[in-house]
PDB file of C-alpha atoms in Angstrom:
ATOM      1  CA  MET A   1       0.040  -0.088   0.026  1.00  0.00           C
ATOM      2  CA  ARG A   2       1.272   3.366  -0.986  1.00  0.00           C
ATOM      3  CA  VAL A   3       1.119   5.879   1.889  1.00  0.00           C
ATOM      4  CA  SER A   4       1.343   9.801   1.249  1.00  0.00           C
ATOM      5  CA  PHE A   5       3.307  10.729   4.194  1.00  0.00           C
ATOM      6  CA  SER A   6       3.458  14.226   3.169  1.00  0.00           C
ATOM      7  CA  LYS A   7       0.104  14.587   3.120  1.00  0.00           C
ATOM      8  CA  ILE A   8      -0.510  13.028   6.532  1.00  0.00           C
ATOM      9  CA  SER A   9       2.504  15.411   7.989  1.00  0.00           C
ATOM     10  CA  ASP A  10       0.423  18.558   6.644  1.00  0.00           C
ATOM     11  CA  PHE A  11      -2.892  16.684   8.414  1.00  0.00           C
ATOM     12  CA  LEU A  12      -1.411  16.058  11.561  1.00  0.00           C
ATOM     13  CA  GLY A  13       0.504  19.341  11.346  1.00  0.00           C
ATOM     14  CA  LYS A  14      -2.009  21.797  11.118  1.00  0.00           C
ATOM     15  CA  SER A  15      -4.926  22.264  13.522  1.00  0.00           C
ATOM     16  CA  SER A  16      -6.247  18.760  12.123  1.00  0.00           C
ATOM     17  CA  VAL A  17      -4.339  16.926  14.882  1.00  0.00           C
ATOM     18  CA  ILE A  18      -6.772  19.174  17.076  1.00  0.00           C
ATOM     19  CA  ALA A  19      -9.576  18.145  15.391  1.00  0.00           C
ATOM     20  CA  ILE A  20      -9.047  15.051  16.337  1.00  0.00           C
ATOM     21  CA  ALA A  21      -9.866  16.169  19.721  1.00  0.00           C
ATOM     22  CA  ALA A  22     -12.824  17.181  19.057  1.00  0.00           C
ATOM     23  CA  LEU A  23     -13.932  13.797  16.993  1.00  0.00           C
ATOM     24  CA  SER A  24     -12.527  12.156  20.450  1.00  0.00           C
ATOM     25  CA  PHE A  25     -14.943  14.491  22.720  1.00  0.00           C
ATOM     26  CA  GLY A  26     -15.283  13.872  26.162  1.00  0.00           C
ATOM     27  CA  THR A  27     -18.384  14.097  27.993  1.00  0.00           C
ATOM     28  CA  LEU A  28     -18.851  15.504  31.260  1.00  0.00           C
ATOM     29  CA  SER A  29     -20.856  16.516  34.380  1.00  0.00           C
ATOM     30  CA  THR A  30     -20.497  18.994  36.718  1.00  0.00           C
ATOM     31  CA  ALA A  31     -17.258  18.630  39.004  1.00  0.00           C
ATOM     32  CA  ALA A  32     -17.809  18.525  42.479  1.00  0.00           C
ATOM     33  CA  LEU A  33     -17.743  21.885  44.387  1.00  0.00           C
ATOM     34  CA  GLY A  34     -14.386  22.636  45.155  1.00  0.00           C
ATOM     35  CA  LYS A  35     -12.623  19.614  43.891  1.00  0.00           C
ATOM     36  CA  THR A  36     -10.266  19.437  41.179  1.00  0.00           C
ATOM     37  CA  GLU A  37     -10.476  16.599  39.176  1.00  0.00           C
ATOM     38  CA  ARG A  38      -7.235  15.367  36.668  1.00  0.00           C
ATOM     39  CA  LEU A  39      -7.750  12.823  33.532  1.00  0.00           C
ATOM     40  CA  GLY A  40      -6.221  11.922  30.809  1.00  0.00           C
ATOM     41  CA  GLY A  41      -3.999   9.886  28.413  1.00  0.00           C
ATOM     42  CA  ILE A  42      -1.515   8.581  26.247  1.00  0.00           C
ATOM     43  CA  TYR A  43      -2.330   7.568  22.589  1.00  0.00           C
ATOM     44  CA  ASN A  44      -0.934   5.561  19.616  1.00  0.00           C
ATOM     45  CA  ILE A  45      -1.428   7.159  16.142  1.00  0.00           C
ATOM     46  CA  SER A  46      -1.354   5.533  13.282  1.00  0.00           C
ATOM     47  CA  TYR A  47      -1.821   5.850   9.668  1.00  0.00           C
ATOM     48  CA  ALA A  48      -2.538   2.957   7.073  1.00  0.00           C
ATOM     49  CA  GLY A  49      -1.345   0.639   9.517  1.00  0.00           C
ATOM     50  CA  PHE A  50       2.047   2.467  10.260  1.00  0.00           C
ATOM     51  CA  THR A  51       2.830   3.847  13.631  1.00  0.00           C
ATOM     52  CA  VAL A  52       3.325   7.639  12.841  1.00  0.00           C
ATOM     53  CA  GLY A  53       2.812   9.379  16.228  1.00  0.00           C
ATOM     54  CA  LYS A  54       2.247   9.619  20.025  1.00  0.00           C
ATOM     55  CA  GLY A  55      -0.452  11.691  21.370  1.00  0.00           C
ATOM     56  CA  SER A  56      -1.787  13.186  25.110  1.00  0.00           C
ATOM     57  CA  PHE A  57      -4.982  14.175  26.462  1.00  0.00           C
ATOM     58  CA  SER A  58      -4.988  15.771  29.982  1.00  0.00           C
ATOM     59  CA  LEU A  59      -8.230  17.638  31.522  1.00  0.00           C
ATOM     60  CA  ILE A  60      -8.277  19.387  34.775  1.00  0.00           C
ATOM     61  CA  LEU A  61     -11.769  20.537  36.300  1.00  0.00           C
ATOM     62  CA  ARG A  62     -12.174  23.011  39.439  1.00  0.00           C
ATOM     63  CA  ASP A  63     -16.153  24.043  40.430  1.00  0.00           C
ATOM     64  CA  ASN A  64     -16.908  25.287  37.046  1.00  0.00           C
ATOM     65  CA  ALA A  65     -13.848  25.905  35.257  1.00  0.00           C
ATOM     66  CA  TYR A  66     -11.737  23.658  32.928  1.00  0.00           C
ATOM     67  CA  SER A  67      -8.444  23.511  31.368  1.00  0.00           C
ATOM     68  CA  ALA A  68      -7.322  21.244  28.684  1.00  0.00           C
ATOM     69  CA  LYS A  69      -4.061  20.198  26.749  1.00  0.00           C
ATOM     70  CA  VAL A  70      -3.689  17.885  24.109  1.00  0.00           C
ATOM     71  CA  GLY A  71      -0.499  17.144  22.032  1.00  0.00           C
ATOM     72  CA  MET A  72       1.124  15.440  19.569  1.00  0.00           C
ATOM     73  CA  GLU A  73       5.248  14.065  18.455  1.00  0.00           C
ATOM     74  CA  PRO A  74       6.034  11.457  16.029  1.00  0.00           C
ATOM     75  CA  ALA A  75       6.588   8.033  16.841  1.00  0.00           C
ATOM     76  CA  GLY A  76       7.541   4.826  14.711  1.00  0.00           C
ATOM     77  CA  ILE A  77       7.797   5.238  11.234  1.00  0.00           C
ATOM     78  CA  GLY A  78       6.895   9.128  11.557  1.00  0.00           C
ATOM     79  CA  THR A  79      10.041   9.779  12.868  1.00  0.00           C
ATOM     80  CA  LEU A  80      11.511   9.455   9.227  1.00  0.00           C
ATOM     81  CA  PHE A  81       8.868  11.474   7.762  1.00  0.00           C
ATOM     82  CA  SER A  82       8.426  14.634  10.018  1.00  0.00           C
ATOM     83  CA  THR A  83       4.789  13.538  10.178  1.00  0.00           C
ATOM     84  CA  GLY A  84       4.405  16.848  12.490  1.00  0.00           C
ATOM     85  CA  LYS A  85       4.525  17.454  16.482  1.00  0.00           C
ATOM     86  CA  GLY A  86       2.664  20.223  18.541  1.00  0.00           C
ATOM     87  CA  GLY A  87      -0.110  20.755  21.014  1.00  0.00           C
ATOM     88  CA  ALA A  88      -3.169  23.150  21.597  1.00  0.00           C
ATOM     89  CA  GLN A  89      -4.291  24.410  25.165  1.00  0.00           C
ATOM     90  CA  ALA A  90      -7.824  25.536  26.348  1.00  0.00           C
ATOM     91  CA  THR A  91      -9.425  27.128  29.219  1.00  0.00           C
ATOM     92  CA  GLY A  92     -13.579  28.099  29.967  1.00  0.00           C
ATOM     93  CA  TRP A  93     -16.244  27.638  31.926  1.00  0.00           C
ATOM     94  CA  LEU A  94     -19.260  25.342  32.734  1.00  0.00           C
ATOM     95  CA  LYS A  95     -22.648  27.175  33.113  1.00  0.00           C
ATOM     96  CA  GLY A  96     -25.351  25.087  33.299  1.00  0.00           C
ATOM     97  CA  SER A  97     -25.505  22.999  30.053  1.00  0.00           C
ATOM     98  CA  ARG A  98     -23.308  25.410  28.127  1.00  0.00           C
ATOM     99  CA  VAL A  99     -19.280  25.056  27.513  1.00  0.00           C
ATOM    100  CA  LEU A 100     -18.460  28.555  27.656  1.00  0.00           C
ATOM    101  CA  PRO A 101     -14.448  28.832  26.134  1.00  0.00           C
ATOM    102  CA  SER A 102     -12.087  31.556  27.435  1.00  0.00           C
ATOM    103  CA  THR A 103      -8.638  30.819  25.628  1.00  0.00           C
ATOM    104  CA  TYR A 104      -7.433  28.581  22.992  1.00  0.00           C
ATOM    105  CA  THR A 105      -4.136  28.506  21.585  1.00  0.00           C
ATOM    106  CA  MET A 106      -2.205  25.936  18.966  1.00  0.00           C
ATOM    107  CA  ALA A 107       1.077  25.767  17.458  1.00  0.00           C
ATOM    108  CA  SER A 108       2.561  22.896  15.749  1.00  0.00           C
ATOM    109  CA  ARG A 109       5.001  22.144  13.051  1.00  0.00           C
ATOM    110  CA  ALA A 110       5.031  19.816   9.927  1.00  0.00           C
ATOM    111  CA  SER A 111       6.815  19.885   6.507  1.00  0.00           C
ATOM    112  CA  ASN A 112       8.913  22.279   7.594  1.00  0.00           C
ATOM    113  CA  ARG A 113       6.290  25.001   8.139  1.00  0.00           C
ATOM    114  CA  ASP A 114       5.077  26.467  11.753  1.00  0.00           C
ATOM    115  CA  PHE A 115       1.348  26.611  12.440  1.00  0.00           C
ATOM    116  CA  TYR A 116       0.071  29.090  14.993  1.00  0.00           C
ATOM    117  CA  VAL A 117      -3.682  29.916  16.361  1.00  0.00           C
ATOM    118  CA  ASN A 118      -4.728  32.161  18.862  1.00  0.00           C
ATOM    119  CA  LEU A 119      -8.416  32.862  19.772  1.00  0.00           C
ATOM    120  CA  ASP A 120     -10.378  35.185  22.108  1.00  0.00           C
ATOM    121  CA  GLN A 121     -13.614  33.632  23.043  1.00  0.00           C
ATOM    122  CA  GLY A 122     -16.648  34.901  25.290  1.00  0.00           C
ATOM    123  CA  SER A 123     -20.102  33.920  25.811  1.00  0.00           C
ATOM    124  CA  GLY A 124     -20.224  31.412  23.299  1.00  0.00           C
ATOM    125  CA  HIS A 125     -18.519  33.337  20.460  1.00  0.00           C
ATOM    126  CA  VAL A 126     -15.149  33.480  18.884  1.00  0.00           C
ATOM    127  CA  ARG A 127     -14.035  37.355  19.442  1.00  0.00           C
ATOM    128  CA  THR A 128     -10.611  37.811  17.926  1.00  0.00           C
ATOM    129  CA  THR A 129      -8.570  35.204  15.744  1.00  0.00           C
ATOM    130  CA  GLN A 130      -4.561  35.336  15.186  1.00  0.00           C
ATOM    131  CA  VAL A 131      -3.755  32.344  12.872  1.00  0.00           C
ATOM    132  CA  THR A 132      -0.100  32.019  10.819  1.00  0.00           C
ATOM    133  CA  PRO A 133       0.023  31.232   8.015  1.00  0.00           C
ATOM    134  CA  GLN A 134      -3.157  32.811   6.681  1.00  0.00           C
ATOM    135  CA  TYR A 135      -4.875  30.623   3.538  1.00  0.00           C
ATOM    136  CA  LYS A 136      -3.655  31.425   0.093  1.00  0.00           C
ATOM    137  CA  PRO A 137      -6.271  33.988  -2.067  1.00  0.00           C
ATOM    138  CA  SER A 138      -8.604  31.805  -3.593  1.00  0.00           C
ATOM    139  CA  LYS A 139     -11.898  32.613  -5.605  1.00  0.00           C
ATOM    140  CA  THR A 140     -13.347  29.525  -4.585  1.00  0.00           C
ATOM    141  CA  ARG A 141     -12.615  29.292  -1.111  1.00  0.00           C
ATOM    142  CA  ILE A 142     -15.999  30.013   0.938  1.00  0.00           C
ATOM    143  CA  LYS A 143     -15.124  33.093   3.174  1.00  0.00           C
ATOM    144  CA  VAL A 144     -15.140  33.121   6.616  1.00  0.00           C
ATOM    145  CA  VAL A 145     -17.310  36.094   8.118  1.00  0.00           C
ATOM    146  CA  GLY A 146     -18.624  37.587  11.254  1.00  0.00           C
ATOM    147  CA  LYS A 147     -21.721  35.239  11.376  1.00  0.00           C
ATOM    148  CA  HIS A 148     -19.671  32.157  11.217  1.00  0.00           C
ATOM    149  CA  LYS A 149     -17.613  33.109  14.676  1.00  0.00           C
ATOM    150  CA  LEU A 150     -20.906  33.345  16.406  1.00  0.00           C
ATOM    151  CA  ASN A 151     -22.197  29.958  18.596  1.00  0.00           C
ATOM    152  CA  ALA A 152     -19.067  28.543  17.567  1.00  0.00           C
ATOM    153  CA  MET A 153     -15.696  27.036  19.620  1.00  0.00           C
ATOM    154  CA  ASP A 154     -12.403  26.094  19.172  1.00  0.00           C
ATOM    155  CA  PRO A 155     -11.880  22.453  18.486  1.00  0.00           C
ATOM    156  CA  LEU A 156     -10.586  21.692  21.802  1.00  0.00           C
ATOM    157  CA  SER A 157     -13.638  23.047  23.801  1.00  0.00           C
ATOM    158  CA  ALA A 158     -15.843  21.203  21.593  1.00  0.00           C
ATOM    159  CA  ALA A 159     -14.079  18.490  23.076  1.00  0.00           C
ATOM    160  CA  ILE A 160     -16.107  19.226  26.466  1.00  0.00           C
ATOM    161  CA  VAL A 161     -19.937  18.328  25.956  1.00  0.00           C
ATOM    162  CA  ARG A 162     -22.440  17.771  29.059  1.00  0.00           C
ATOM    163  CA  ALA A 163     -24.223  14.622  29.372  1.00  0.00           C
ATOM    164  CA  PRO A 164     -27.691  14.713  29.707  1.00  0.00           C
ATOM    165  CA  SER A 165     -28.285  14.887  33.256  1.00  0.00           C
ATOM    166  CA  ARG A 166     -31.484  12.413  32.951  1.00  0.00           C
ATOM    167  CA  SER A 167     -29.662  10.061  30.929  1.00  0.00           C
ATOM    168  CA  LYS A 168     -27.562   6.986  31.916  1.00  0.00           C
ATOM    169  CA  VAL A 169     -23.678   7.533  31.011  1.00  0.00           C
ATOM    170  CA  LEU A 170     -24.127   5.382  27.970  1.00  0.00           C
ATOM    171  CA  ASP A 171     -26.871   6.384  26.956  1.00  0.00           C
ATOM    172  CA  PRO A 172     -27.274   7.098  23.188  1.00  0.00           C
ATOM    173  CA  SER A 173     -27.911  10.995  23.604  1.00  0.00           C
ATOM    174  CA  VAL A 174     -24.289  10.994  24.687  1.00  0.00           C
ATOM    175  CA  CYS A 175     -23.429  10.648  20.977  1.00  0.00           C
ATOM    176  CA  ASP A 176     -26.723  12.575  19.364  1.00  0.00           C
ATOM    177  CA  ARG A 177     -25.019  16.226  19.197  1.00  0.00           C
ATOM    178  CA  LYS A 178     -23.578  18.869  16.843  1.00  0.00           C
ATOM    179  CA  LEU A 179     -20.395  20.156  17.681  1.00  0.00           C
ATOM    180  CA  PRO A 180     -20.090  23.516  15.761  1.00  0.00           C
ATOM    181  CA  ILE A 181     -16.165  24.168  15.585  1.00  0.00           C
ATOM    182  CA  TYR A 182     -14.017  27.086  14.410  1.00  0.00           C
ATOM    183  CA  ASP A 183     -10.357  26.454  14.407  1.00  0.00           C
ATOM    184  CA  GLY A 184      -8.958  29.723  13.156  1.00  0.00           C
ATOM    185  CA  TRP A 185      -9.037  28.683   9.352  1.00  0.00           C
ATOM    186  CA  ALA A 186     -12.316  27.088   8.648  1.00  0.00           C
ATOM    187  CA  ARG A 187     -16.091  26.662  10.652  1.00  0.00           C
ATOM    188  CA  PHE A 188     -17.058  23.335  10.236  1.00  0.00           C
ATOM    189  CA  ASN A 189     -19.621  21.091  12.363  1.00  0.00           C
ATOM    190  CA  ILE A 190     -18.971  17.443  13.778  1.00  0.00           C
ATOM    191  CA  ASN A 191     -22.283  15.904  13.744  1.00  0.00           C
ATOM    192  CA  MET A 192     -22.278  13.081  16.050  1.00  0.00           C
ATOM    193  CA  LYS A 193     -24.592   9.803  16.032  1.00  0.00           C
ATOM    194  CA  PHE A 194     -25.385   6.660  18.440  1.00  0.00           C
ATOM    195  CA  LYS A 195     -24.047   3.557  16.679  1.00  0.00           C
ATOM    196  CA  GLU A 196     -23.317   0.776  19.393  1.00  0.00           C
ATOM    197  CA  VAL A 197     -22.176   0.095  22.734  1.00  0.00           C
ATOM    198  CA  ARG A 198     -18.822  -2.700  22.959  1.00  0.00           C
ATOM    199  CA  GLU A 199     -16.990  -4.121  25.228  1.00  0.00           C
ATOM    200  CA  VAL A 200     -12.927  -3.318  25.455  1.00  0.00           C
ATOM    201  CA  SER A 201     -10.100  -4.513  27.714  1.00  0.00           C
ATOM    202  CA  GLY A 202      -6.764  -3.225  28.108  1.00  0.00           C
ATOM    203  CA  LYS A 203      -5.130   0.246  27.955  1.00  0.00           C
ATOM    204  CA  GLY A 204      -5.905   1.016  31.513  1.00  0.00           C
ATOM    205  CA  TYR A 205      -9.659   0.576  31.015  1.00  0.00           C
ATOM    206  CA  ASP A 206     -11.976  -2.940  30.990  1.00  0.00           C
ATOM    207  CA  GLY A 207     -15.803  -2.145  30.474  1.00  0.00           C
ATOM    208  CA  PRO A 208     -18.204  -1.040  27.989  1.00  0.00           C
ATOM    209  CA  VAL A 209     -17.747   2.081  25.205  1.00  0.00           C
ATOM    210  CA  VAL A 210     -20.294   3.813  23.499  1.00  0.00           C
ATOM    211  CA  VAL A 211     -19.145   3.983  19.725  1.00  0.00           C
ATOM    212  CA  CYS A 212     -20.488   7.301  18.198  1.00  0.00           C
ATOM    213  CA  THR A 213     -20.496   7.802  14.258  1.00  0.00           C
ATOM    214  CA  ALA A 214     -19.248  11.373  13.289  1.00  0.00           C
ATOM    215  CA  ARG A 215     -20.030  13.602   9.959  1.00  0.00           C
ATOM    216  CA  TRP A 216     -17.603  16.353   9.110  1.00  0.00           C
ATOM    217  CA  GLU A 217     -20.040  19.058   7.508  1.00  0.00           C
ATOM    218  CA  PRO A 218     -17.823  22.130   5.816  1.00  0.00           C
ATOM    219  CA  ILE A 219     -19.448  25.825   6.517  1.00  0.00           C
ATOM    220  CA  ALA A 220     -16.507  28.030   5.652  1.00  0.00           C
ATOM    221  CA  GLY A 221     -13.007  28.446   4.643  1.00  0.00           C
ATOM    222  CA  HIS A 222     -12.740  25.081   2.715  1.00  0.00           C
ATOM    223  CA  ARG A 223     -12.693  25.078  -1.048  1.00  0.00           C
ATOM    224  CA  PRO A 224     -15.927  22.800  -2.178  1.00  0.00           C
ATOM    225  CA  GLU A 225     -13.972  21.652  -5.551  1.00  0.00           C
ATOM    226  CA  ARG A 226     -11.097  19.969  -3.552  1.00  0.00           C
ATOM    227  CA  ARG A 227     -11.323  15.861  -3.322  1.00  0.00           C
ATOM    228  CA  ALA A 228     -10.213  15.809   0.179  1.00  0.00           C
ATOM    229  CA  VAL A 229     -13.206  18.129   0.999  1.00  0.00           C
ATOM    230  CA  ARG A 230     -15.664  16.194  -0.998  1.00  0.00           C
ATOM    231  CA  TYR A 231     -14.134  13.075   0.262  1.00  0.00           C
ATOM    232  CA  LEU A 232     -14.318  14.034   3.971  1.00  0.00           C
ATOM    233  CA  ALA A 233     -17.453  15.337   3.853  1.00  0.00           C
ATOM    234  CA  ASN A 234     -19.058  12.404   2.342  1.00  0.00           C
ATOM    235  CA  ASN A 235     -17.290  10.090   4.649  1.00  0.00           C
ATOM    236  CA  SER A 236     -19.917   8.230   6.899  1.00  0.00           C
ATOM    237  CA  GLU A 237     -17.384   5.793   8.325  1.00  0.00           C
ATOM    238  CA  ILE A 238     -15.816   7.984  10.764  1.00  0.00           C
ATOM    239  CA  GLU A 239     -15.787   6.941  14.465  1.00  0.00           C
ATOM    240  CA  THR A 240     -15.219   7.569  18.144  1.00  0.00           C
ATOM    241  CA  TRP A 241     -15.605   5.293  21.230  1.00  0.00           C
ATOM    242  CA  LEU A 242     -15.598   6.619  24.689  1.00  0.00           C
ATOM    243  CA  ALA A 243     -15.012   5.121  27.657  1.00  0.00           C
ATOM    244  CA  PRO A 244     -16.678   6.017  30.963  1.00  0.00           C
ATOM    245  CA  ILE A 245     -15.027   7.658  34.253  1.00  0.00           C
ATOM    246  CA  GLY A 246     -15.481   5.189  37.258  1.00  0.00           C
ATOM    247  CA  ASN A 247     -19.050   6.303  38.748  1.00  0.00           C
ATOM    248  CA  SER A 248     -19.017   9.760  37.358  1.00  0.00           C
ATOM    249  CA  ARG A 249     -20.727  11.051  34.087  1.00  0.00           C
ATOM    250  CA  ILE A 250     -17.177  11.715  32.343  1.00  0.00           C
ATOM    251  CA  LEU A 251     -16.129   9.552  29.524  1.00  0.00           C
ATOM    252  CA  ILE A 252     -13.031  10.195  28.100  1.00  0.00           C
ATOM    253  CA  PRO A 253     -11.551   8.965  24.163  1.00  0.00           C
ATOM    254  CA  TYR A 254     -10.619   5.251  24.004  1.00  0.00           C
ATOM    255  CA  ARG A 255     -10.363   5.223  19.858  1.00  0.00           C
ATOM    256  CA  VAL A 256     -10.481   7.443  16.856  1.00  0.00           C
ATOM    257  CA  SER A 257     -10.558   6.072  13.441  1.00  0.00           C
ATOM    258  CA  ILE A 258     -10.751   8.577  10.500  1.00  0.00           C
ATOM    259  CA  PRO A 259     -10.970   6.594   6.903  1.00  0.00           C
ATOM    260  CA  THR A 260      -9.157   8.877   4.645  1.00  0.00           C
ATOM    261  CA  ALA A 261      -8.457   7.882   0.302  1.00  0.00           C
ATOM    262  CA  THR A 262      -5.045   6.454   1.202  1.00  0.00           C
ATOM    263  CA  GLY A 263      -5.469   4.807   4.584  1.00  0.00           C
ATOM    264  CA  THR A 264      -6.971   5.063   7.710  1.00  0.00           C
ATOM    265  CA  LEU A 265      -6.042   7.454  10.532  1.00  0.00           C
ATOM    266  CA  VAL A 266      -6.149   5.634  14.165  1.00  0.00           C
ATOM    267  CA  LEU A 267      -6.014   7.148  17.662  1.00  0.00           C
ATOM    268  CA  GLU A 268      -6.189   4.661  20.155  1.00  0.00           C
ATOM    269  CA  ALA A 269      -5.710   4.629  23.999  1.00  0.00           C
ATOM    270  CA  ALA A 270      -1.931   3.087  25.008  1.00  0.00           C
ATOM    271  CA  GLU A 271      -2.519   4.402  28.715  1.00  0.00           C
ATOM    272  CA  LEU A 272      -5.466   5.631  30.418  1.00  0.00           C
ATOM    273  CA  ASN A 273      -5.286   7.588  33.676  1.00  0.00           C
ATOM    274  CA  MET A 274      -8.632   6.777  34.921  1.00  0.00           C
ATOM    275  CA  PRO A 275     -11.021   5.012  38.106  1.00  0.00           C
ATOM    276  CA  GLN A 276     -13.119   2.580  36.900  1.00  0.00           C
ATOM    277  CA  SER A 277     -16.441   1.429  38.373  1.00  0.00           C
ATOM    278  CA  SER A 278     -17.082  -2.256  39.507  1.00  0.00           C
ATOM    279  CA  GLY A 279     -20.542  -1.722  38.125  1.00  0.00           C
ATOM    280  CA  LEU A 280     -19.538  -0.798  34.852  1.00  0.00           C
ATOM    281  CA  ARG A 281     -17.069  -3.660  34.325  1.00  0.00           C
ATOM    282  CA  LYS A 282     -19.530  -6.087  34.898  1.00  0.00           C
ATOM    283  CA  LYS A 283     -21.925  -5.069  32.194  1.00  0.00           C
ATOM    284  CA  THR A 284     -22.139  -6.736  28.953  1.00  0.00           C
ATOM    285  CA  ALA A 285     -22.088  -5.085  25.802  1.00  0.00           C
ATOM    286  CA  SER A 286     -24.996  -4.564  22.993  1.00  0.00           C
ATOM    287  CA  ARG A 287     -24.235  -4.772  19.433  1.00  0.00           C
TER     288      ARG A 287
END
């Protein structure tokens, strides 16, 4: 199989590594008042069966505030092809059922290019944007305008979604949602749907995971005629698996798979830092 490492370098080097986090969204309820909760994990990243990188995810919750980080660096065959490295950090507040981002920064490097984004956010909107590099001028690109930054959030904060308070932690409603995301270059939605509940073991967790499908919906900042855009928009095989943390209503990503034209990009837990519920371990998965 021929693997285009230059393409995967660009994919992982830009904010798409953070878009993986959006697809790998964690679902949470309110942290205990005055108590600090810390969770996260280390992930292997593979492309077309080749290990290309390692990723990390961490989340700190205190009262109604959150701080999240993701990172990525080359590993395996990725060290030979400069598949990119970098990371992002987001902070914000949880108010009722809403996630209200405050800050977001992303910096990465791939194929000898640097990428940087800084978003100032408030009241559920993106207020200001700093981004490097800028898109090259194009007559066909759908221009991002002010309305696209309203009711939108950065991709890492979009990874923090409150579970419905009346649902079970592995209820289909955990998946059934739309994530409105602006990454500094483009505005898009991630449309999630419930697929099934499966049983997994190892990697720091034994028990059921909820499996969601995801569809990427371009809104602005893209060029509709590009084959990669059409392929991703029509891709109905993207999946994310979410593992519950102990007896809480918090879930974090266990596995994410994104099929591409030349191979499947997979992010899968290598080590999770999370308590487990004995009750969840005993459940039998439904398919």
